[in-house]
Coordinates of C-alpha atoms and ligand atoms in Angstrom, one line a residue:
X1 CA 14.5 6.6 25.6
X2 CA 14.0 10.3 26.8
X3 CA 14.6 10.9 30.3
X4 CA 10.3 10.5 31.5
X5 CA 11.0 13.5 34.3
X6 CA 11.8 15.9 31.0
X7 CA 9.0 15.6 29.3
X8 CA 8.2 19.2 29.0
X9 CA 11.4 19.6 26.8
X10 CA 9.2 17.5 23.8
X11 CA 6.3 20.6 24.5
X12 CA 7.7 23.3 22.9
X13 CA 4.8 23.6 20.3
X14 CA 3.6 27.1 21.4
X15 CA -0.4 25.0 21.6
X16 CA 0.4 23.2 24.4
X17 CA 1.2 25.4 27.1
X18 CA -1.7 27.8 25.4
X19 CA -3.6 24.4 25.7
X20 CA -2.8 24.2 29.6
X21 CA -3.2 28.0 30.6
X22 CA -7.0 27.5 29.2
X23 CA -7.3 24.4 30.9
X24 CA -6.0 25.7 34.1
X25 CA -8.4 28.5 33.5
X26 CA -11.5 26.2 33.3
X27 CA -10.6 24.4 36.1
X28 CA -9.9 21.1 34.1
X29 CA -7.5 18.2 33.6
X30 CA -6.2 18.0 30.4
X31 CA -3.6 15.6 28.7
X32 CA -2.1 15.0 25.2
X33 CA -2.3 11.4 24.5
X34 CA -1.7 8.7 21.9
X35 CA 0.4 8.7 19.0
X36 CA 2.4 11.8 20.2
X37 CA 3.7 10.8 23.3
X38 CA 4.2 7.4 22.0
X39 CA 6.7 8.5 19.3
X40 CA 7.9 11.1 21.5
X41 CA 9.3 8.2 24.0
X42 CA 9.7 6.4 21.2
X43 CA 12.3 9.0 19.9
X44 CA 11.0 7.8 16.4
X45 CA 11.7 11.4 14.3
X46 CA 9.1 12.3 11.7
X47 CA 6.6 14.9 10.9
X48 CA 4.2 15.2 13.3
X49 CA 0.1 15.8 11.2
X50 CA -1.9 14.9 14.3
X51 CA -2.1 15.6 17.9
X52 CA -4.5 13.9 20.4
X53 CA -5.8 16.1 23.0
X54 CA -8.2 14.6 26.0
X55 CA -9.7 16.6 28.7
X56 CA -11.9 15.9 31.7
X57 CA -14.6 17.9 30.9
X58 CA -15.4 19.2 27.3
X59 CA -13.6 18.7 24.3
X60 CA -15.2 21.1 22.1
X61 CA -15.5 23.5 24.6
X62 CA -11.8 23.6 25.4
X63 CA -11.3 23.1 21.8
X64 CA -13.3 26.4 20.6
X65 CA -12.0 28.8 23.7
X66 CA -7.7 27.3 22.7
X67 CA -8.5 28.2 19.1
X68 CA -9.8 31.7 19.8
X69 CA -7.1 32.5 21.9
X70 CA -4.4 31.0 19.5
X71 CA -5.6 33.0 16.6
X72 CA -9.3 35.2 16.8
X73 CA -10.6 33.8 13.3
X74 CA -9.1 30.0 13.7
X75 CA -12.0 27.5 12.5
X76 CA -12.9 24.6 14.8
X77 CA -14.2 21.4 13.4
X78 CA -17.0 20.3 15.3
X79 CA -18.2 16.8 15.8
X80 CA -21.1 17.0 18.2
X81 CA -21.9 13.3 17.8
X82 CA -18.6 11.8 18.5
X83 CA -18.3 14.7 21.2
X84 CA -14.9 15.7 20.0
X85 CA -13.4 18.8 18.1
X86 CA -10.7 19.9 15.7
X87 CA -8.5 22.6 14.3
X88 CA -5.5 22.7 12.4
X89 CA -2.7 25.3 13.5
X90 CA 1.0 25.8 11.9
X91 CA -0.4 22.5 9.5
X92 CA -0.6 20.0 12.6
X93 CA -4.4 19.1 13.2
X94 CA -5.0 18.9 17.2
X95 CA -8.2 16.8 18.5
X96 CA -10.0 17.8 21.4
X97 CA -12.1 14.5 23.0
X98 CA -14.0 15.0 26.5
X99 CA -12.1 11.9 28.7
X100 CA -14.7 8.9 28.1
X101 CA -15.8 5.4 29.0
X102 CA -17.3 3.4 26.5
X103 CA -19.3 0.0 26.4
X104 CA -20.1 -1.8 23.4
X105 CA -22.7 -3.8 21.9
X106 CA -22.1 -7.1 20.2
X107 CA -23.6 -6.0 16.6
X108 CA -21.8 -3.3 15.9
X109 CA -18.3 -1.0 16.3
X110 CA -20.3 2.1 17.7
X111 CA -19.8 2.5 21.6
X112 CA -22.3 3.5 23.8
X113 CA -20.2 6.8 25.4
X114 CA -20.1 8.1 29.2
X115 CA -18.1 10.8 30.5
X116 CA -15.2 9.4 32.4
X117 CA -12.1 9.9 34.3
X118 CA -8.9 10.2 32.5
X119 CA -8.0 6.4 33.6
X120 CA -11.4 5.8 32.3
X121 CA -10.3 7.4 28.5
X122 CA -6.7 5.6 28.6
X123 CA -8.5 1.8 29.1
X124 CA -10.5 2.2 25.9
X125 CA -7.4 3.0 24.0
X126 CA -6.4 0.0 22.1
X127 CA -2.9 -0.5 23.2
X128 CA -0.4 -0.1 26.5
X129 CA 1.9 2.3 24.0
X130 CA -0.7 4.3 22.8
X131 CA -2.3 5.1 26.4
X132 CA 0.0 6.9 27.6
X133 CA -0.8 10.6 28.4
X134 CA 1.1 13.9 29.4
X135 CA -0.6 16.2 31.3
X136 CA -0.6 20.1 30.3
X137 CA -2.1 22.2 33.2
X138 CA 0.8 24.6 34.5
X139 CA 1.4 23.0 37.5
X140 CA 1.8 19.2 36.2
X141 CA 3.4 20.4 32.8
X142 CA 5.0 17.5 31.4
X143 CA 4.1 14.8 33.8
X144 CA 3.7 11.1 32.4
X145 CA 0.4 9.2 33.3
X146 CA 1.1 5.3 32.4
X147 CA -1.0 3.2 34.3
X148 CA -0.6 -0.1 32.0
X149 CA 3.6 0.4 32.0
X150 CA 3.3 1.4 28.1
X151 CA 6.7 2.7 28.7
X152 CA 7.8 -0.7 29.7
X153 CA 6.2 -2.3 26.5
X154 CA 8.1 0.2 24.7
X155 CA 11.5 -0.7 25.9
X156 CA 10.3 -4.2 24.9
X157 CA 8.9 -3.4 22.2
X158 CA 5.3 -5.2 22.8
X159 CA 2.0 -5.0 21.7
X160 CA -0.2 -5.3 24.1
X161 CA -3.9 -4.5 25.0
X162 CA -4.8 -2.7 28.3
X163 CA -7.4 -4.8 28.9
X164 CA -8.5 -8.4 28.4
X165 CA -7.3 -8.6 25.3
X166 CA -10.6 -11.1 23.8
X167 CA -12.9 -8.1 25.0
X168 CA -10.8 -5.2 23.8
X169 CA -10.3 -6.7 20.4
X170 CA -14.5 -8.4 20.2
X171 CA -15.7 -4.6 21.3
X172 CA -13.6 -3.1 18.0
X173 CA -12.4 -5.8 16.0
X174 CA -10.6 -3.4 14.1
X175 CA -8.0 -3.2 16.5
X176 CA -6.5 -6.4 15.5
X177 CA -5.6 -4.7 12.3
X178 CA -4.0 -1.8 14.0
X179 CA -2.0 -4.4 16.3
X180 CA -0.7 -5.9 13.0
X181 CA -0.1 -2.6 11.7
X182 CA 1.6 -1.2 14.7
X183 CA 4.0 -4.4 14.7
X184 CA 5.0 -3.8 10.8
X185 CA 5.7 0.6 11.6
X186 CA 7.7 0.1 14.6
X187 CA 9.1 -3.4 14.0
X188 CA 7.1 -4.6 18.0
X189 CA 6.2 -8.0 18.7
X190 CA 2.8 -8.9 19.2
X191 CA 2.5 -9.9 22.9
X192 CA 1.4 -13.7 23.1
X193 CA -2.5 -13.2 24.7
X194 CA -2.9 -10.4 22.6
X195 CA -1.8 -12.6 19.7
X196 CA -3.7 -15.1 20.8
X197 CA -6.9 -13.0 20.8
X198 CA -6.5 -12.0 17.6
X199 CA -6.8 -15.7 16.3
X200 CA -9.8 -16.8 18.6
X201 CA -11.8 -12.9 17.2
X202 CA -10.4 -13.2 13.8
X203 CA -13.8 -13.7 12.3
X204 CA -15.3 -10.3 14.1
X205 CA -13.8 -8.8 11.5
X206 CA -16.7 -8.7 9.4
X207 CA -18.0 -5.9 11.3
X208 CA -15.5 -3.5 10.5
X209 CA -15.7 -1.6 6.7
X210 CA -13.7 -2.3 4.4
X211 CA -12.1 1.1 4.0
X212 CA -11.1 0.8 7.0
X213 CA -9.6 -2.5 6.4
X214 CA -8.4 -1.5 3.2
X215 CA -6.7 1.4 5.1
X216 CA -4.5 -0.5 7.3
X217 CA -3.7 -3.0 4.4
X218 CA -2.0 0.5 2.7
X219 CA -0.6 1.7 5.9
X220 CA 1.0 -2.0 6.6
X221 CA 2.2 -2.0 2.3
X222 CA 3.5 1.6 3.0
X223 CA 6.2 0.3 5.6
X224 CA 9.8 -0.3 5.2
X225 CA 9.4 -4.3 5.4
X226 CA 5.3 -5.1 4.6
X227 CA 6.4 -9.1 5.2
X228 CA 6.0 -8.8 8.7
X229 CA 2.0 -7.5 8.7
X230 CA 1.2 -9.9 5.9
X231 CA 2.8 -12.8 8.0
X232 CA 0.7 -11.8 11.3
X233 CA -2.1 -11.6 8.8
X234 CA -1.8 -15.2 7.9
X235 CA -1.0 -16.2 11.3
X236 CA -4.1 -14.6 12.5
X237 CA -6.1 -15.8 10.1
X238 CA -7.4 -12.6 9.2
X239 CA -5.8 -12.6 5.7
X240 CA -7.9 -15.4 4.6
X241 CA -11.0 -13.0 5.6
X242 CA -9.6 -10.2 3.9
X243 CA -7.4 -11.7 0.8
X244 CA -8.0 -15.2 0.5
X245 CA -6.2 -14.8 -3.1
X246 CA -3.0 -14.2 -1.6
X247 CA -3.8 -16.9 1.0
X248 CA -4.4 -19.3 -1.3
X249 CA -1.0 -18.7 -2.5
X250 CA 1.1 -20.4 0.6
X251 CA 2.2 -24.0 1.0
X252 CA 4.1 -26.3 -1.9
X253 CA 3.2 -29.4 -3.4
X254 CA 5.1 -32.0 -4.4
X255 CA 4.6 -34.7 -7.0
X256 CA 7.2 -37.3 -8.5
X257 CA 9.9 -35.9 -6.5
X258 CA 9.3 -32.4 -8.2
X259 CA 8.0 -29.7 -5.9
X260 CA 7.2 -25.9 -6.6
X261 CA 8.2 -22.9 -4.4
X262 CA 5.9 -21.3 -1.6
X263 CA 4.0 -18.6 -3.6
X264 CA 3.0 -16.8 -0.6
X265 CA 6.7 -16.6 0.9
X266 CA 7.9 -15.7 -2.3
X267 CA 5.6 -13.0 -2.8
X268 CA 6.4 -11.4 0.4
X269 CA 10.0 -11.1 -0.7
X270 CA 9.2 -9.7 -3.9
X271 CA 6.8 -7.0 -1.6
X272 CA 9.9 -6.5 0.8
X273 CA 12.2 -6.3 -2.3
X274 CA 10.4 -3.8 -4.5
X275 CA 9.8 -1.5 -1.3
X276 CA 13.2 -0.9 -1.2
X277 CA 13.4 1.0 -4.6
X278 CA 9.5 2.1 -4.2
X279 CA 6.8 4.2 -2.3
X280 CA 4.5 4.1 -5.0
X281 CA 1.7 2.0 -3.0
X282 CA 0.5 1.0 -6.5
X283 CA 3.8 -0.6 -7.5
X284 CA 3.8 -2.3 -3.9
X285 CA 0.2 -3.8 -4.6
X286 CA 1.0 -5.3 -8.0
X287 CA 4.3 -6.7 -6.1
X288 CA 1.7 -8.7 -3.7
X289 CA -0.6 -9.7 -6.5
X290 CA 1.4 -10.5 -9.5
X291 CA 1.7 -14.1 -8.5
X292 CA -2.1 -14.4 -7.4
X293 CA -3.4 -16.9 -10.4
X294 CA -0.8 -19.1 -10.0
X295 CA -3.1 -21.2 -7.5
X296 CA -5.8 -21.6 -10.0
X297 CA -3.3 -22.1 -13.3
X298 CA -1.0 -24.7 -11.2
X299 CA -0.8 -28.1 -13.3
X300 CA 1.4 -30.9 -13.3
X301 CA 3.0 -32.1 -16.2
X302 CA 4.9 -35.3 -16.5
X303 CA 7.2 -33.6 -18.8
X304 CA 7.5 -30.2 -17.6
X305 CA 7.3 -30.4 -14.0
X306 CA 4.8 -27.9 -12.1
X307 CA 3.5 -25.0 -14.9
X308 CA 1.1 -22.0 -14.2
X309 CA 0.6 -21.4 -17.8
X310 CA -0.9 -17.6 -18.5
X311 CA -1.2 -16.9 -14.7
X312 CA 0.0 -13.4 -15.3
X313 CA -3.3 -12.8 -17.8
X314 CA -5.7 -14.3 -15.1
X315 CA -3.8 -12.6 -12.7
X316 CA -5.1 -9.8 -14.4
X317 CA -8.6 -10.9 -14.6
X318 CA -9.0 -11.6 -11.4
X319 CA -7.9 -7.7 -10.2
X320 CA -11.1 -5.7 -10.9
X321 CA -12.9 -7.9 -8.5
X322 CA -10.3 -8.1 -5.7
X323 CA -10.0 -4.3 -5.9
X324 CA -13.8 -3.7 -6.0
X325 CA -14.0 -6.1 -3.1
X326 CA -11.7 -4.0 -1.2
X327 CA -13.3 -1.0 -2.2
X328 CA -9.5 0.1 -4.1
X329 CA -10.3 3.0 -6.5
X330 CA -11.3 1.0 -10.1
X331 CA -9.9 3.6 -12.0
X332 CA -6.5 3.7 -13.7
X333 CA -4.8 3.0 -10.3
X334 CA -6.6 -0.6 -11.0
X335 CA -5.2 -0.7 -15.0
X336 CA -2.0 0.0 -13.9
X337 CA -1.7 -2.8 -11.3
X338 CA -3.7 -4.9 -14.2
X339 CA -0.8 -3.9 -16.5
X340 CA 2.3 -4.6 -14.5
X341 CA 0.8 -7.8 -13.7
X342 CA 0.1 -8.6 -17.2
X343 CA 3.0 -7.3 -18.4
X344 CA 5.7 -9.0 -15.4
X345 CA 6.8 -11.9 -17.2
X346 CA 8.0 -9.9 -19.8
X347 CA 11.2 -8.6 -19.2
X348 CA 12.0 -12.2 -17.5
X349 CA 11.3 -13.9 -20.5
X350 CA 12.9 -11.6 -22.9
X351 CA 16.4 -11.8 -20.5
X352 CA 16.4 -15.5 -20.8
X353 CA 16.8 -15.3 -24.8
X354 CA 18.8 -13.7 -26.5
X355 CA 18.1 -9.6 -26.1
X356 CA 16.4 -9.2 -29.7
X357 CA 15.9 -5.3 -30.2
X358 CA 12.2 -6.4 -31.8
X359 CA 11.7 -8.0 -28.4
X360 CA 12.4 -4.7 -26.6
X361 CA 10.8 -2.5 -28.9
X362 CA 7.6 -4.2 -28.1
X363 CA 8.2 -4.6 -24.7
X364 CA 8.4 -0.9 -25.0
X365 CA 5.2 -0.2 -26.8
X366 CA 3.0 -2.6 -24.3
X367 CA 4.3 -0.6 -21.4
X368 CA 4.7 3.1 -22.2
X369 CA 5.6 5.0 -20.3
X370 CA 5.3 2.1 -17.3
X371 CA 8.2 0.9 -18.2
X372 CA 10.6 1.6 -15.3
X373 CA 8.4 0.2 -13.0
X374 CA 7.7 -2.8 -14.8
X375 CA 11.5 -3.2 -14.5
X376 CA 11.7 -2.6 -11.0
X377 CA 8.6 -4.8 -10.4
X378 CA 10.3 -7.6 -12.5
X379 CA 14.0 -7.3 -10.5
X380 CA 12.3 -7.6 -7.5
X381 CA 11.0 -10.6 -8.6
X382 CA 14.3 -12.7 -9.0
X383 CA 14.1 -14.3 -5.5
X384 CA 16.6 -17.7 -6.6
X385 CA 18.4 -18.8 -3.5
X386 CA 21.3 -19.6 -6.7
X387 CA 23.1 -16.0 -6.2
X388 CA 24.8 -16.8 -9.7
X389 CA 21.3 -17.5 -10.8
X390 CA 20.4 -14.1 -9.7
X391 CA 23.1 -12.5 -10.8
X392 CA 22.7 -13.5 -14.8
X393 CA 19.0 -12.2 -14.6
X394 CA 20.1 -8.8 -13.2
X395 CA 23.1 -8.8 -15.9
X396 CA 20.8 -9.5 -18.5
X397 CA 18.1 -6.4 -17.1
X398 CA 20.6 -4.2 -17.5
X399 CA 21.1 -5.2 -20.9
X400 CA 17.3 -4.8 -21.3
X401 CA 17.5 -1.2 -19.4
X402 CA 20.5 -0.6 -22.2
X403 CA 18.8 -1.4 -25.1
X404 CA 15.7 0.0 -24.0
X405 CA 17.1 3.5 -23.7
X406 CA 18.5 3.3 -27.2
X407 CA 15.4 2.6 -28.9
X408 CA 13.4 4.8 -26.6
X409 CA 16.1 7.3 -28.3
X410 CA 15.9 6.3 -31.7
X411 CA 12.6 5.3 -32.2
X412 CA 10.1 7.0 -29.4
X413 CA 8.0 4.3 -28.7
X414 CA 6.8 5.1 -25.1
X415 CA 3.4 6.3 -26.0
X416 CA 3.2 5.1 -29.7
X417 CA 1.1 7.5 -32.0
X418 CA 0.8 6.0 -35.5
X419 CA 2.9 8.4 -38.2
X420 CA 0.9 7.5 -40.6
X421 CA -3.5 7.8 -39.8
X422 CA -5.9 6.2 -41.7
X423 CA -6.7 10.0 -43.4
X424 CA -3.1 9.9 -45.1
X425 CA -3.8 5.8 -46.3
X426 CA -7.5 6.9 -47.6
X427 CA -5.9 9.9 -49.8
X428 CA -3.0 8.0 -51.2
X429 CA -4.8 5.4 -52.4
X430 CA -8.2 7.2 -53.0
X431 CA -9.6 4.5 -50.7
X432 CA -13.5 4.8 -48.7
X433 CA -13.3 3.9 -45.0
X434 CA -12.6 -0.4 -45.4
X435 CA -10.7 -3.2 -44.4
X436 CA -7.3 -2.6 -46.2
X437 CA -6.6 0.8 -44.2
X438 CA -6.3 -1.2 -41.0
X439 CA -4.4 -3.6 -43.0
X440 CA -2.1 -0.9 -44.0
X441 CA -1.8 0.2 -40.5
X442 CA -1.2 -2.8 -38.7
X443 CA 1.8 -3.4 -41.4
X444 CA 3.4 -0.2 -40.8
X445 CA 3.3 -1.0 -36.4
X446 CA 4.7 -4.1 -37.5
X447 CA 7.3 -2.8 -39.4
X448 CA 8.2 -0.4 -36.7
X449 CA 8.5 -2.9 -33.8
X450 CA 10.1 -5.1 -35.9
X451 CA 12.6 -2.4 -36.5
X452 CA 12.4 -2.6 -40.3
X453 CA 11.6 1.1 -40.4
X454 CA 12.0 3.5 -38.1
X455 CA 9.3 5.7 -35.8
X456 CA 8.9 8.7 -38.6
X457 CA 6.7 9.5 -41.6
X458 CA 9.4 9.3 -44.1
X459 CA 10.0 6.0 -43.2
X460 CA 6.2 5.0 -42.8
X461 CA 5.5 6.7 -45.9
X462 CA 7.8 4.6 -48.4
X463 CA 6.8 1.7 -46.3
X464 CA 2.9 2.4 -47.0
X465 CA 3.5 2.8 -51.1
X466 CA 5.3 -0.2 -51.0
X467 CA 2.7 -2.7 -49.3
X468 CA 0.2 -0.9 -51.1
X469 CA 1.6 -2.0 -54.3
X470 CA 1.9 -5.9 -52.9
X471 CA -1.8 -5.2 -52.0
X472 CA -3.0 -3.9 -55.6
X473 CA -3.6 -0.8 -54.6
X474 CA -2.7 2.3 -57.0
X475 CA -1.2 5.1 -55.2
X476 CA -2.7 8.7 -56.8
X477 CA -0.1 9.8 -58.9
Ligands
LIG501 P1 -0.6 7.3 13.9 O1 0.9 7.5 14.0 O2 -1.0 6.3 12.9 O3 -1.4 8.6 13.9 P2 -1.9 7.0 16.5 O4 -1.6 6.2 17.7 O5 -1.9 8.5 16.7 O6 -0.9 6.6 15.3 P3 -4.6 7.4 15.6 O7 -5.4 6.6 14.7 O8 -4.2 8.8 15.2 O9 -3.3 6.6 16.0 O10 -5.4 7.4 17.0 C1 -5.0 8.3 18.1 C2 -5.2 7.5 19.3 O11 -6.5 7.2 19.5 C3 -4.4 6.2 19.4 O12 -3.1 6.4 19.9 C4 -5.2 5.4 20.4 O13 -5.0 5.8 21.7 C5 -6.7 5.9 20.1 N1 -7.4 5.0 19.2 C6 -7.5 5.2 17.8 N2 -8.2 4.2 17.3 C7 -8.6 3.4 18.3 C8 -9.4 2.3 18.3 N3 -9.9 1.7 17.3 N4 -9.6 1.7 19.6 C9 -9.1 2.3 20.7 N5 -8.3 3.3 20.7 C10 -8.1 3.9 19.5
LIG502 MG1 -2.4 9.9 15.3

C-alpha cells in the first residue's frame, strides 16, 4: 500500500492541481473521491476512464469555470437534476457533484438531496473503500479523509457499508449487487453484517431496473474468476430473484445409489474455465447457460441412470425469454449464445466415437464460422475430477481441431454457399420451380458433408447429372 502522507505523488494529472487552484479561488473544499483513490491505495494498475470529483459548494459551477480554464472551448455535460456536471479531458471523463446528504423514500431508488458537508457526501457512498476522498485545494494537496477506516478494510480486504448496513442497502438496494460485484474485481470478502444485510433486503431488489442489474451481472462475468459473484449471488439469495434458471440448477439427487453432479457448481467451473481463454462476454454467458435445461429434462431411468435428454435444444428455447427478461440485446448476440448452447454437445459427442471426417464436416457447417468458440466453450466444459478422464477428451479435441482445419482447407465449409443453385438444376434439366430441385439440392449438401464429393462445382456438377438420371430426369443435351 502507498505511503497515505504521499498522496500528491498519485496527482500528477495536470486537472487536479488546475481542479484545486479554482477551488482555492472560490473559496471551496474540494475532494476527488471514490473509485480513484480506492485503486490508487489499492495500487491496482489499469486505465483510469472516470474520475469522481466532490466539492462543498457547486458542482457544475466548479465544473464549468475548471473546464474553461483547462481548454476555452472544452464542453461540460450538465445534469441540472442530479446537480452534477461532466467533461471529458485527455479521454478521462471527470464528474463534478456538489457534497450532498440524501434521504430516501421506501418506494423508490431516487433520494430526496440536501446540500451537505463533505462527511455528509462520503456516508451516502455505498462502501468504506469507496469513501475515501483526497483533498485538492493547494494548501491540503494530497491529504486523505477516511472517516470509516476504508484504508483499514483495504488492507483486509472487506466490504463493508459506512452505515447500518440494512438501511444503506433498503435505501438503494442496488448496492447489494455492487457489494457482490466489488468482491468478484478485487477478490474482498464481504464483511459478515453487511453480508447479512444483503440476505434479510434481498427481495428490495425489485426496485432496481434491470439494466442495471443486468449491468453488474456483465461486470461480475467480465472478471478474472465470475464463480465468486455467482456464489454470493446464491448465498444472498438474489440469484433466485434475478436467474432462477441457473438457480434451479444447484443441489444433486440421488436415486438407487446413482446420483448426478451439482449443475450449478459445475457450471461455475465451466464460467471460471472458459474465462481463462475468453473476454468475449457472449462466450462467458453461453458458459453459464448451456447447462440451464437440464433441471426441466432430468429423468431417471432404471437402466440408464440420471439422463437430460435434448437439454442442449431446450436450453436453447428457453434463451430468448431469459435474455428478454434481462433486458440482453435479442439480436444476434442472443442467436449466438442460442447456437453454442445448441450446438455444445457436439464436439463432446463426436470425441467420444470414433473422429469420422462426415462427423466433422458437419460439425463444421452447423457452426460456421463459430467454430473456435464452440471448441473452447466445449473444453471448458470437461470438468471430470478423473484427470485421465480429462485428458482423453482434450486428446480427442485436438483431434477434432486437426481434422477440422483439414477440411476447413479442403472443402470450405465455414459459411457453406451451395455450388450448385436451383437456376443451374432448373436449366439442366429444363425443370419449372418444383419439388425435385430441392431434392436435387439437399442430395448434393449431402454428398458434400458426407465427403463423397468435394465443396466445388465440378464435383457438384457430375454429382447433379448423375442423381438426375436415378430420378428420371433428362439432362438437355
Ligand atoms: P469503477 O471502478 O467501477 O468505476 P467506482 O467506485 O468508481 O468503481 P462508480 O460507479 O464509478 O464506481 O461510482 C463512483 C463512486 O460513487 C463510488 O466509488 C461510490 O463512492 C459512489 N457510488 C456509486 N454508486 C453508488 C450507489 N449506488 N450508492 C452509493 N454510492 C455510490
Ligand atoms: Mg468510477
Amino acid at each position: 500500500m502507498p505511503d497515505r502522507r504521499n498522496l500528491k505523488d498519485h496527482l500528477i494529472h495536470p486537472a487536479f492541481s488546475q481542479i484545486g487552484k479554482i477551488s482555492d479561488q472560490e473559496g471551496t473544499e474540494t475532494y476527488v473521491v471514490g473509485g480513484f483513490v480506492r485503486d490508487v491505495l489499492l495500487g491496482r494498475k489499469r486505465e483510469v476512464y472516470d474520475i469522481d470529483i466532490v466539492t462543498v459548494g457547486s458542482g457544475i459551477d466548479l465544473a464549468t469555470k475548471v473546464a474553461a480554464s483547462l481548454r476555452p472551448g472544452l464542453k461540460v455535460s450538465v445534469f441540472k437534476n442530479f446537480g452534477t456536471a461532466m467533461f471529458r479531458f485527455n479521454d478521462i471523463d471527470f464528474e463534478f457533484v456538489g457534497a450532498r446528504r440524501e434521504s430516501y423514500r421506501h418506494e423508490s431508488r431516487k433520494p430526496i438531496v440536501e446540500d451537505g458537508t463533505l462527511e455528509d457526501d462520503q456516508k451516502r457512498r455505498d462502501f468504506t473503500i469507496n469513501a475515501l476522498a483526497i483533498c485538492l485545494n493547494s494548501d491540503r494537496f494530497g491529504e486523505l479523509l477516511d472517516p470509516f477506516d476504508g484504508v483499514g478494510d483495504l488492507a483486509n480486504k472487506l466490504i463493508k457499508t459506512p452505515l447500518e448496513p440494512e438501511i444503506t442497502f433498503s435505501d438503494d438496494p442496488l448496492r447489494m449487487l455492487r457489494a457482490i460485484r466489488f468482491a468478484t474485481q478485487l477478490n474482498f470478502i464481504i464483511e459478515e453484517k453487511t453480508l447479512t444485510a444483503i440476505q434479510t433486503q434481498s427481495n428490495r431488489l425489485g426496485i432496481v431496473s434491470k439494466e442495471r442489474i443486468t449491468d453488474e451481472i456483465n461486470k461480475i462475468m467480465l472478471t478474472p474468476t465470475p464463480s465468486i459473484g455467482f456464489k454470493l449471488l446464491e448465498k444472498t439469495g438474489l440469484l433466485a430473484i434475478i436467474l432462477p434458471e441457473v438457480q434451479k440448477l444447484k443441489g444433486r439427487e440421488t436415486r438407487n445409489g446413482i446420483g448426478h453432479k451439482d449443475n450449478f457448481y459445475h457450471t461455475l467451473e465451466v464460467l471460471d474455465r472458459i474465462s481463462k481463454n475468453t473476454d468475449n462476454l457472449w462466450l462467458r454467458w453461453a458458459a453459464l447457460l448451456h447447462d440451464v435445461a437440464k433441471p426441466v429434462t432430468k429423468r431417471f431411468d432404471e437402466r440408464l441412470g440420471w439422463t437430460f435428454h435434448a437439454h442442449n435444444f431446450i436450453g436453447e428455447k428457453m434463451l430468448p425469454s431469459i435474455f428478454d427478461r434481462l433486458k440482453l440485446p435479442l439480436n444476434e448476440k442472443l442467436k449466438y449464445v442460442q447456437k453454442m448452447v445448441s450446438l455444445h454437445m457436439r464436439p463432446i459427442v463426436l470425441s467420444e466415437e470414433e473422429v469420422t471426417d462426415s462427423a466433422v464436416r458437419r460439425l463444421l457447417f452447423d457452426a460456421g464460422d463459430d467454430i473456435d468458440d464452440l471448441m473452447t466453450l466445449c473444453e471448458a466444459d470437461i470438468t471430470s475430477k478423473n484427470p485421465e478422464k480429462v485428458s482423453r477428451f482434450l486428446s480427442n479435441f485436438q483431434l477434432v481441431r486437426e481434422k477440422l482445419k483439414d477440411i476447413e482447407e479442403k472443402d470450405a465449409l465455414r459459411n457453406f454457399q451451395p455450388p450448385i443453385t436451383g437456376e443451374i438444376i432448373m436449366e439442366t434439366f429444363s425443370l419449372q420451380p418444383g419439388r425435385e430441385i430441392g431434392i436435387l439440392k439437399s442430395a448434393i449438401k449431402e454428398a458434400i458433408l458426407e465427403g463423397e464429393i468435394h465443396n466445388n462445382y465440378e464435383d457438384a456438377y457430375q454429382f447433379m447429372l448423375t442423381k438426375g438420371k436415378e430420378l428420371g430426369l433428362a439432362a438437355k443435351a
